[in-house]
């Protein structure tokens, strides 16, 4: 049967191929160490869970909620931006609660995109950054994911050669999957460029609190004038280990936030009220839980870098995020990231995310999620070491593994 118009615009979801193999291996009794999905394994802090269970006892909270977020939650997010970034937000006009940052991006695309609009999206990058706009009818022009001179050269070429002119630039720092970080000087240059050419900036800041150095990642909204053209998306999923709660935010430029709020008012009634109240408690509560989470991810990062490196699979140490972006070992690089990920799953019982799933420029890499405890990460390294020791025989006999089994 012919596919529908919007689904025709989406390529096959490459992660699903690895997921099917993973499910098949587990069904056969294999102990798979799953580092493929960015799904935090840490428990949600106790005080947040307790607030949820308290509020859910009140039947009045079981009714429809507010699509843009309850007042207290929007005020809490505005207060967080004030404390963390020194950015003043009006909770009534510059803050919208979203069902995670992913939904916020997708519905912002629906809100601001006309068919044929050009969006500048990093490659490699988190899939919703490009595909949310593809589903809305836009055309995607890739730009480098790494902040630096090549990034700005690509912006200049895009403005000169794109017809029509691009309407938005997507940023994501700390980046998923690459873990690249940006400083405030980079943001100043991007804001100056976007203001000069009348282009919106959409910034994904989901990993703002998962950083390992002394300097916290900045917000693009800290730059004077950014509020005129930028909206930023954040999430409680990683900061407070609340991935299944589906709570995030879009903040910034009033025109962009108003458009998103209007679209959402037609599509949803917001998150379940007890979840919104618990999210308010998270933002207004103690930050020791954030510091503990950050320390755990840092220890896991160090274990991966050390143990995988000693196993013969060098992994660069990320400065932030909950991922390592690892080049495929040279002798396997010709296979590409999907086939290498399948081999790791079959031969080492370790699941990783193939870089090709984040864009064509990610195909020489795999993404390793820091979503298992230190013992399991070391076990993954031991499994990989045994696999690499038999690599010559494996490469000699390798036959592409069919995802369908």
PDB file of N, CA and C in Angstrom, residues 26-92:
ATOM      1  N   UNK A  26      17.619 -11.196  23.487  1.00  0.00           N
ATOM      2  CA  UNK A  26      17.126 -11.354  24.858  1.00  0.00           C
ATOM      3  C   UNK A  26      16.145 -12.507  24.963  1.00  0.00           C
ATOM      4  N   UNK A  27      15.308 -12.649  23.938  1.00  0.00           N
ATOM      5  CA  UNK A  27      14.357 -13.756  23.942  1.00  0.00           C
ATOM      6  C   UNK A  27      15.075 -15.096  23.929  1.00  0.00           C
ATOM      7  N   UNK A  28      16.279 -15.117  23.360  1.00  0.00           N
ATOM      8  CA  UNK A  28      17.078 -16.349  23.311  1.00  0.00           C
ATOM      9  C   UNK A  28      17.915 -16.529  24.572  1.00  0.00           C
ATOM     10  N   UNK A  29      17.776 -15.612  25.537  1.00  0.00           N
ATOM     11  CA  UNK A  29      18.466 -15.754  26.808  1.00  0.00           C
ATOM     12  C   UNK A  29      19.760 -14.985  26.939  1.00  0.00           C
ATOM     13  N   UNK A  30      20.118 -14.151  25.950  1.00  0.00           N
ATOM     14  CA  UNK A  30      21.363 -13.392  26.022  1.00  0.00           C
ATOM     15  C   UNK A  30      21.254 -12.267  27.054  1.00  0.00           C
ATOM     16  N   UNK A  31      22.341 -11.995  27.746  1.00  0.00           N
ATOM     17  CA  UNK A  31      22.418 -10.889  28.702  1.00  0.00           C
ATOM     18  C   UNK A  31      22.959  -9.674  27.960  1.00  0.00           C
ATOM     19  N   UNK A  32      22.081  -8.845  27.461  1.00  0.00           N
ATOM     20  CA  UNK A  32      22.470  -7.689  26.663  1.00  0.00           C
ATOM     21  C   UNK A  32      22.721  -6.497  27.583  1.00  0.00           C
ATOM     22  N   UNK A  33      23.888  -5.893  27.453  1.00  0.00           N
ATOM     23  CA  UNK A  33      24.194  -4.656  28.170  1.00  0.00           C
ATOM     24  C   UNK A  33      23.796  -3.511  27.243  1.00  0.00           C
ATOM     25  N   UNK A  34      22.723  -2.837  27.583  1.00  0.00           N
ATOM     26  CA  UNK A  34      22.088  -1.893  26.661  1.00  0.00           C
ATOM     27  C   UNK A  34      22.574  -0.471  26.911  1.00  0.00           C
ATOM     28  N   UNK A  35      23.470  -0.016  26.043  1.00  0.00           N
ATOM     29  CA  UNK A  35      23.975   1.351  26.094  1.00  0.00           C
ATOM     30  C   UNK A  35      23.480   2.150  24.891  1.00  0.00           C
ATOM     31  N   UNK A  36      22.409   1.656  24.263  1.00  0.00           N
ATOM     32  CA  UNK A  36      21.951   2.245  23.012  1.00  0.00           C
ATOM     33  C   UNK A  36      20.999   3.409  23.170  1.00  0.00           C
ATOM     34  N   UNK A  37      20.061   3.315  24.082  1.00  0.00           N
ATOM     35  CA  UNK A  37      19.040   4.353  24.214  1.00  0.00           C
ATOM     36  C   UNK A  37      19.415   5.297  25.346  1.00  0.00           C
ATOM     37  N   UNK A  38      19.183   6.569  25.158  1.00  0.00           N
ATOM     38  CA  UNK A  38      19.460   7.553  26.202  1.00  0.00           C
ATOM     39  C   UNK A  38      18.355   7.577  27.230  1.00  0.00           C
ATOM     40  N   UNK A  39      18.168   6.460  27.910  1.00  0.00           N
ATOM     41  CA  UNK A  39      17.054   6.282  28.835  1.00  0.00           C
ATOM     42  C   UNK A  39      17.608   6.220  30.259  1.00  0.00           C
ATOM     43  N   UNK A  40      17.578   7.324  31.002  1.00  0.00           N
ATOM     44  CA  UNK A  40      18.190   7.346  32.328  1.00  0.00           C
ATOM     45  C   UNK A  40      17.684   6.222  33.226  1.00  0.00           C
ATOM     46  N   UNK A  41      18.628   5.534  33.887  1.00  0.00           N
ATOM     47  CA  UNK A  41      18.271   4.408  34.746  1.00  0.00           C
ATOM     48  C   UNK A  41      18.194   4.800  36.214  1.00  0.00           C
ATOM     49  N   UNK A  42      18.599   6.029  36.543  1.00  0.00           N
ATOM     50  CA  UNK A  42      18.600   6.453  37.939  1.00  0.00           C
ATOM     51  C   UNK A  42      17.171   6.740  38.411  1.00  0.00           C
ATOM     52  N   UNK A  43      16.871   6.447  39.671  1.00  0.00           N
ATOM     53  CA  UNK A  43      15.508   6.704  40.166  1.00  0.00           C
ATOM     54  C   UNK A  43      15.235   8.197  40.302  1.00  0.00           C
ATOM     55  N   UNK A  44      13.995   8.570  40.097  1.00  0.00           N
ATOM     56  CA  UNK A  44      13.583   9.953  40.340  1.00  0.00           C
ATOM     57  C   UNK A  44      13.748  10.262  41.830  1.00  0.00           C
ATOM     58  N   UNK A  45      14.293  11.427  42.186  1.00  0.00           N
ATOM     59  CA  UNK A  45      14.485  11.754  43.602  1.00  0.00           C
ATOM     60  C   UNK A  45      13.216  11.587  44.433  1.00  0.00           C
ATOM     61  N   UNK A  46      13.416  11.143  45.662  1.00  0.00           N
ATOM     62  CA  UNK A  46      12.303  10.747  46.532  1.00  0.00           C
ATOM     63  C   UNK A  46      11.313  11.879  46.762  1.00  0.00           C
ATOM     64  N   UNK A  47      11.800  13.113  46.968  1.00  0.00           N
ATOM     65  CA  UNK A  47      10.877  14.204  47.295  1.00  0.00           C
ATOM     66  C   UNK A  47       9.945  14.527  46.131  1.00  0.00           C
ATOM     67  N   UNK A  48      10.373  14.246  44.901  1.00  0.00           N
ATOM     68  CA  UNK A  48       9.523  14.484  43.731  1.00  0.00           C
ATOM     69  C   UNK A  48       8.441  13.413  43.651  1.00  0.00           C
ATOM     70  N   UNK A  49       8.827  12.178  43.887  1.00  0.00           N
ATOM     71  CA  UNK A  49       7.860  11.075  43.874  1.00  0.00           C
ATOM     72  C   UNK A  49       6.830  11.266  44.986  1.00  0.00           C
ATOM     73  N   UNK A  50       7.302  11.692  46.155  1.00  0.00           N
ATOM     74  CA  UNK A  50       6.375  11.899  47.281  1.00  0.00           C
ATOM     75  C   UNK A  50       5.365  12.998  46.974  1.00  0.00           C
ATOM     76  N   UNK A  51       5.803  14.052  46.296  1.00  0.00           N
ATOM     77  CA  UNK A  51       4.869  15.119  45.930  1.00  0.00           C
ATOM     78  C   UNK A  51       3.821  14.596  44.944  1.00  0.00           C
ATOM     79  N   UNK A  52       4.244  13.786  43.990  1.00  0.00           N
ATOM     80  CA  UNK A  52       3.286  13.189  43.046  1.00  0.00           C
ATOM     81  C   UNK A  52       2.244  12.353  43.782  1.00  0.00           C
ATOM     82  N   UNK A  53       2.695  11.469  44.679  1.00  0.00           N
ATOM     83  CA  UNK A  53       1.751  10.580  45.363  1.00  0.00           C
ATOM     84  C   UNK A  53       0.824  11.353  46.294  1.00  0.00           C
ATOM     85  N   UNK A  54       1.311  12.452  46.832  1.00  0.00           N
ATOM     86  CA  UNK A  54       0.452  13.293  47.676  1.00  0.00           C
ATOM     87  C   UNK A  54      -0.651  13.945  46.842  1.00  0.00           C
ATOM     88  N   UNK A  55      -0.269  14.549  45.732  1.00  0.00           N
ATOM     89  CA  UNK A  55      -1.221  15.328  44.949  1.00  0.00           C
ATOM     90  C   UNK A  55      -2.214  14.424  44.222  1.00  0.00           C
ATOM     91  N   UNK A  56      -1.772  13.242  43.808  1.00  0.00           N
ATOM     92  CA  UNK A  56      -2.660  12.363  43.039  1.00  0.00           C
ATOM     93  C   UNK A  56      -3.824  11.848  43.888  1.00  0.00           C
ATOM     94  N   UNK A  57      -3.705  11.974  45.226  1.00  0.00           N
ATOM     95  CA  UNK A  57      -4.801  11.545  46.093  1.00  0.00           C
ATOM     96  C   UNK A  57      -6.005  12.490  46.015  1.00  0.00           C
ATOM     97  N   UNK A  58      -5.779  13.686  45.519  1.00  0.00           N
ATOM     98  CA  UNK A  58      -6.862  14.680  45.419  1.00  0.00           C
ATOM     99  C   UNK A  58      -7.583  14.491  44.083  1.00  0.00           C
ATOM    100  N   UNK A  59      -8.840  14.054  44.098  1.00  0.00           N
ATOM    101  CA  UNK A  59      -9.541  13.790  42.830  1.00  0.00           C
ATOM    102  C   UNK A  59      -9.713  15.024  41.955  1.00  0.00           C
ATOM    103  N   UNK A  60      -9.596  16.201  42.522  1.00  0.00           N
ATOM    104  CA  UNK A  60      -9.723  17.406  41.706  1.00  0.00           C
ATOM    105  C   UNK A  60      -8.571  17.518  40.701  1.00  0.00           C
ATOM    106  N   UNK A  61      -7.450  16.890  41.015  1.00  0.00           N
ATOM    107  CA  UNK A  61      -6.305  16.947  40.103  1.00  0.00           C
ATOM    108  C   UNK A  61      -6.413  15.944  38.957  1.00  0.00           C
ATOM    109  N   UNK A  62      -7.490  15.152  38.940  1.00  0.00           N
ATOM    110  CA  UNK A  62      -7.654  14.139  37.894  1.00  0.00           C
ATOM    111  C   UNK A  62      -8.357  14.703  36.663  1.00  0.00           C
ATOM    112  N   UNK A  63      -8.738  15.951  36.708  1.00  0.00           N
ATOM    113  CA  UNK A  63      -9.457  16.570  35.602  1.00  0.00           C
ATOM    114  C   UNK A  63      -8.464  17.060  34.547  1.00  0.00           C
ATOM    115  N   UNK A  64      -8.988  17.597  33.457  1.00  0.00           N
ATOM    116  CA  UNK A  64      -8.099  18.162  32.444  1.00  0.00           C
ATOM    117  C   UNK A  64      -7.216  19.229  33.061  1.00  0.00           C
ATOM    118  N   UNK A  65      -5.999  19.305  32.570  1.00  0.00           N
ATOM    119  CA  UNK A  65      -5.059  20.287  33.089  1.00  0.00           C
ATOM    120  C   UNK A  65      -4.941  21.463  32.122  1.00  0.00           C
ATOM    121  N   UNK A  66      -3.893  22.261  32.293  1.00  0.00           N
ATOM    122  CA  UNK A  66      -3.667  23.433  31.452  1.00  0.00           C
ATOM    123  C   UNK A  66      -2.639  23.085  30.386  1.00  0.00           C
ATOM    124  N   UNK A  67      -2.989  23.314  29.117  1.00  0.00           N
ATOM    125  CA  UNK A  67      -2.121  22.931  28.013  1.00  0.00           C
ATOM    126  C   UNK A  67      -0.755  23.606  28.108  1.00  0.00           C
ATOM    127  N   UNK A  68      -0.709  24.869  28.456  1.00  0.00           N
ATOM    128  CA  UNK A  68       0.567  25.593  28.501  1.00  0.00           C
ATOM    129  C   UNK A  68       1.289  25.407  29.820  1.00  0.00           C
ATOM    130  N   UNK A  69       0.680  24.644  30.751  1.00  0.00           N
ATOM    131  CA  UNK A  69       1.289  24.419  32.048  1.00  0.00           C
ATOM    132  C   UNK A  69       0.597  25.214  33.135  1.00  0.00           C
ATOM    133  N   UNK A  70       0.484  24.632  34.314  1.00  0.00           N
ATOM    134  CA  UNK A  70      -0.148  25.347  35.426  1.00  0.00           C
ATOM    135  C   UNK A  70       0.738  26.545  35.820  1.00  0.00           C
ATOM    136  N   UNK A  71       0.101  27.551  36.449  1.00  0.00           N
ATOM    137  CA  UNK A  71       0.809  28.793  36.757  1.00  0.00           C
ATOM    138  C   UNK A  71       2.060  28.552  37.598  1.00  0.00           C
ATOM    139  N   UNK A  72       1.929  27.732  38.630  1.00  0.00           N
ATOM    140  CA  UNK A  72       3.053  27.497  39.523  1.00  0.00           C
ATOM    141  C   UNK A  72       4.245  26.877  38.828  1.00  0.00           C
ATOM    142  N   UNK A  73       3.973  25.995  37.864  1.00  0.00           N
ATOM    143  CA  UNK A  73       5.051  25.342  37.127  1.00  0.00           C
ATOM    144  C   UNK A  73       5.770  26.335  36.222  1.00  0.00           C
ATOM    145  N   UNK A  74       5.014  27.178  35.542  1.00  0.00           N
ATOM    146  CA  UNK A  74       5.651  28.161  34.663  1.00  0.00           C
ATOM    147  C   UNK A  74       6.465  29.174  35.471  1.00  0.00           C
ATOM    148  N   UNK A  75       5.950  29.536  36.641  1.00  0.00           N
ATOM    149  CA  UNK A  75       6.707  30.440  37.511  1.00  0.00           C
ATOM    150  C   UNK A  75       7.987  29.767  38.007  1.00  0.00           C
ATOM    151  N   UNK A  76       7.922  28.476  38.302  1.00  0.00           N
ATOM    152  CA  UNK A  76       9.108  27.759  38.768  1.00  0.00           C
ATOM    153  C   UNK A  76      10.172  27.683  37.673  1.00  0.00           C
ATOM    154  N   UNK A  77       9.744  27.477  36.434  1.00  0.00           N
ATOM    155  CA  UNK A  77      10.712  27.431  35.343  1.00  0.00           C
ATOM    156  C   UNK A  77      11.338  28.808  35.110  1.00  0.00           C
ATOM    157  N   UNK A  78      10.524  29.856  35.207  1.00  0.00           N
ATOM    158  CA  UNK A  78      11.067  31.210  35.069  1.00  0.00           C
ATOM    159  C   UNK A  78      12.073  31.497  36.187  1.00  0.00           C
ATOM    160  N   UNK A  79      11.776  31.047  37.388  1.00  0.00           N
ATOM    161  CA  UNK A  79      12.697  31.265  38.516  1.00  0.00           C
ATOM    162  C   UNK A  79      13.991  30.489  38.298  1.00  0.00           C
ATOM    163  N   UNK A  80      13.902  29.277  37.751  1.00  0.00           N
ATOM    164  CA  UNK A  80      15.105  28.483  37.447  1.00  0.00           C
ATOM    165  C   UNK A  80      15.993  29.231  36.462  1.00  0.00           C
ATOM    166  N   UNK A  81      15.421  29.787  35.410  1.00  0.00           N
ATOM    167  CA  UNK A  81      16.223  30.533  34.440  1.00  0.00           C
ATOM    168  C   UNK A  81      16.871  31.760  35.072  1.00  0.00           C
ATOM    169  N   UNK A  82      16.156  32.384  35.996  1.00  0.00           N
ATOM    170  CA  UNK A  82      16.739  33.530  36.687  1.00  0.00           C
ATOM    171  C   UNK A  82      17.938  33.133  37.530  1.00  0.00           C
ATOM    172  N   UNK A  83      17.805  32.027  38.292  1.00  0.00           N
ATOM    173  CA  UNK A  83      18.900  31.568  39.152  1.00  0.00           C
ATOM    174  C   UNK A  83      20.078  31.054  38.330  1.00  0.00           C
ATOM    175  N   UNK A  84      19.789  30.236  37.368  1.00  0.00           N
ATOM    176  CA  UNK A  84      20.839  29.497  36.661  1.00  0.00           C
ATOM    177  C   UNK A  84      21.545  30.329  35.591  1.00  0.00           C
ATOM    178  N   UNK A  85      20.778  31.128  34.858  1.00  0.00           N
ATOM    179  CA  UNK A  85      21.335  31.841  33.715  1.00  0.00           C
ATOM    180  C   UNK A  85      21.294  33.365  33.846  1.00  0.00           C
ATOM    181  N   UNK A  86      20.613  33.865  34.874  1.00  0.00           N
ATOM    182  CA  UNK A  86      20.449  35.309  34.973  1.00  0.00           C
ATOM    183  C   UNK A  86      19.528  35.866  33.905  1.00  0.00           C
ATOM    184  N   UNK A  87      18.623  35.030  33.405  1.00  0.00           N
ATOM    185  CA  UNK A  87      17.688  35.416  32.343  1.00  0.00           C
ATOM    186  C   UNK A  87      16.307  35.624  32.953  1.00  0.00           C
ATOM    187  N   UNK A  88      15.728  36.780  32.698  1.00  0.00           N
ATOM    188  CA  UNK A  88      14.402  37.095  33.223  1.00  0.00           C
ATOM    189  C   UNK A  88      13.344  36.691  32.201  1.00  0.00           C
ATOM    190  N   UNK A  89      12.386  35.892  32.658  1.00  0.00           N
ATOM    191  CA  UNK A  89      11.294  35.420  31.800  1.00  0.00           C
ATOM    192  C   UNK A  89       9.952  35.794  32.409  1.00  0.00           C
ATOM    193  N   UNK A  90       9.008  36.166  31.560  1.00  0.00           N
ATOM    194  CA  UNK A  90       7.621  36.365  31.990  1.00  0.00           C
ATOM    195  C   UNK A  90       6.923  35.013  31.915  1.00  0.00           C
ATOM    196  N   UNK A  91       6.529  34.434  33.055  1.00  0.00           N
ATOM    197  CA  UNK A  91       5.933  33.090  33.014  1.00  0.00           C
ATOM    198  C   UNK A  91       4.630  33.018  32.238  1.00  0.00           C
ATOM    199  N   UNK A  92       3.963  34.151  32.038  1.00  0.00           N
ATOM    200  CA  UNK A  92       2.694  34.149  31.309  1.00  0.00           C
ATOM    201  C   UNK A  92       2.878  34.184  29.800  1.00  0.00           C
TER     202      UNK A  92
END
